mmCIF file of C-alpha atoms in Angstrom:
data_model
loop_
_atom_site.group_PDB
_atom_site.id
_atom_site.type_symbol
_atom_site.label_atom_id
_atom_site.label_comp_id
_atom_site.label_asym_id
_atom_site.label_seq_id
_atom_site.Cartn_x
_atom_site.Cartn_y
_atom_site.Cartn_z
ATOM 1 C CA UNK A 1 109.188 85.951 87.315
ATOM 2 C CA UNK A 2 107.765 88.428 84.866
ATOM 3 C CA UNK A 3 104.313 88.954 83.456
ATOM 4 C CA UNK A 4 105.160 88.729 79.774
ATOM 5 C CA UNK A 5 102.817 90.657 77.521
ATOM 6 C CA UNK A 6 101.164 92.323 80.494
ATOM 7 C CA UNK A 7 103.089 95.584 81.136
ATOM 8 C CA UNK A 8 100.195 96.777 83.296
ATOM 9 C CA UNK A 9 100.860 93.853 85.659
ATOM 10 C CA UNK A 10 104.639 94.121 85.677
ATOM 11 C CA UNK A 11 104.953 95.849 89.030
ATOM 12 C CA UNK A 12 102.415 93.735 90.895
ATOM 13 C CA UNK A 13 104.940 91.163 92.048
ATOM 14 C CA UNK A 14 108.422 92.510 91.404
ATOM 15 C CA UNK A 15 109.630 96.084 91.443
ATOM 16 C CA UNK A 16 113.034 97.347 90.402
ATOM 17 C CA UNK A 17 114.461 100.537 91.840
ATOM 18 C CA UNK A 18 117.755 102.302 91.326
ATOM 19 C CA UNK A 19 119.720 102.327 94.588
ATOM 20 C CA UNK A 20 123.340 103.425 94.959
ATOM 21 C CA UNK A 21 124.325 102.761 91.335
ATOM 22 C CA UNK A 22 122.749 99.315 91.304
ATOM 23 C CA UNK A 23 119.298 97.897 90.635
ATOM 24 C CA UNK A 24 117.503 96.519 93.670
ATOM 25 C CA UNK A 25 114.827 93.912 93.023
ATOM 26 C CA UNK A 26 112.027 93.992 95.568
ATOM 27 C CA UNK A 27 109.413 91.274 95.732
ATOM 28 C CA UNK A 28 106.101 92.841 96.650
ATOM 29 C CA UNK A 29 103.310 91.298 98.645
ATOM 30 C CA UNK A 30 100.526 89.708 96.596
#
């Protein structure tokens, strides 16, 4: 679920981080 057209809101719900040569998707609290 992405906020299309709202790059300033991109990390409000889902954050990607690089972890051990793979991307980890973390769902953040509202």
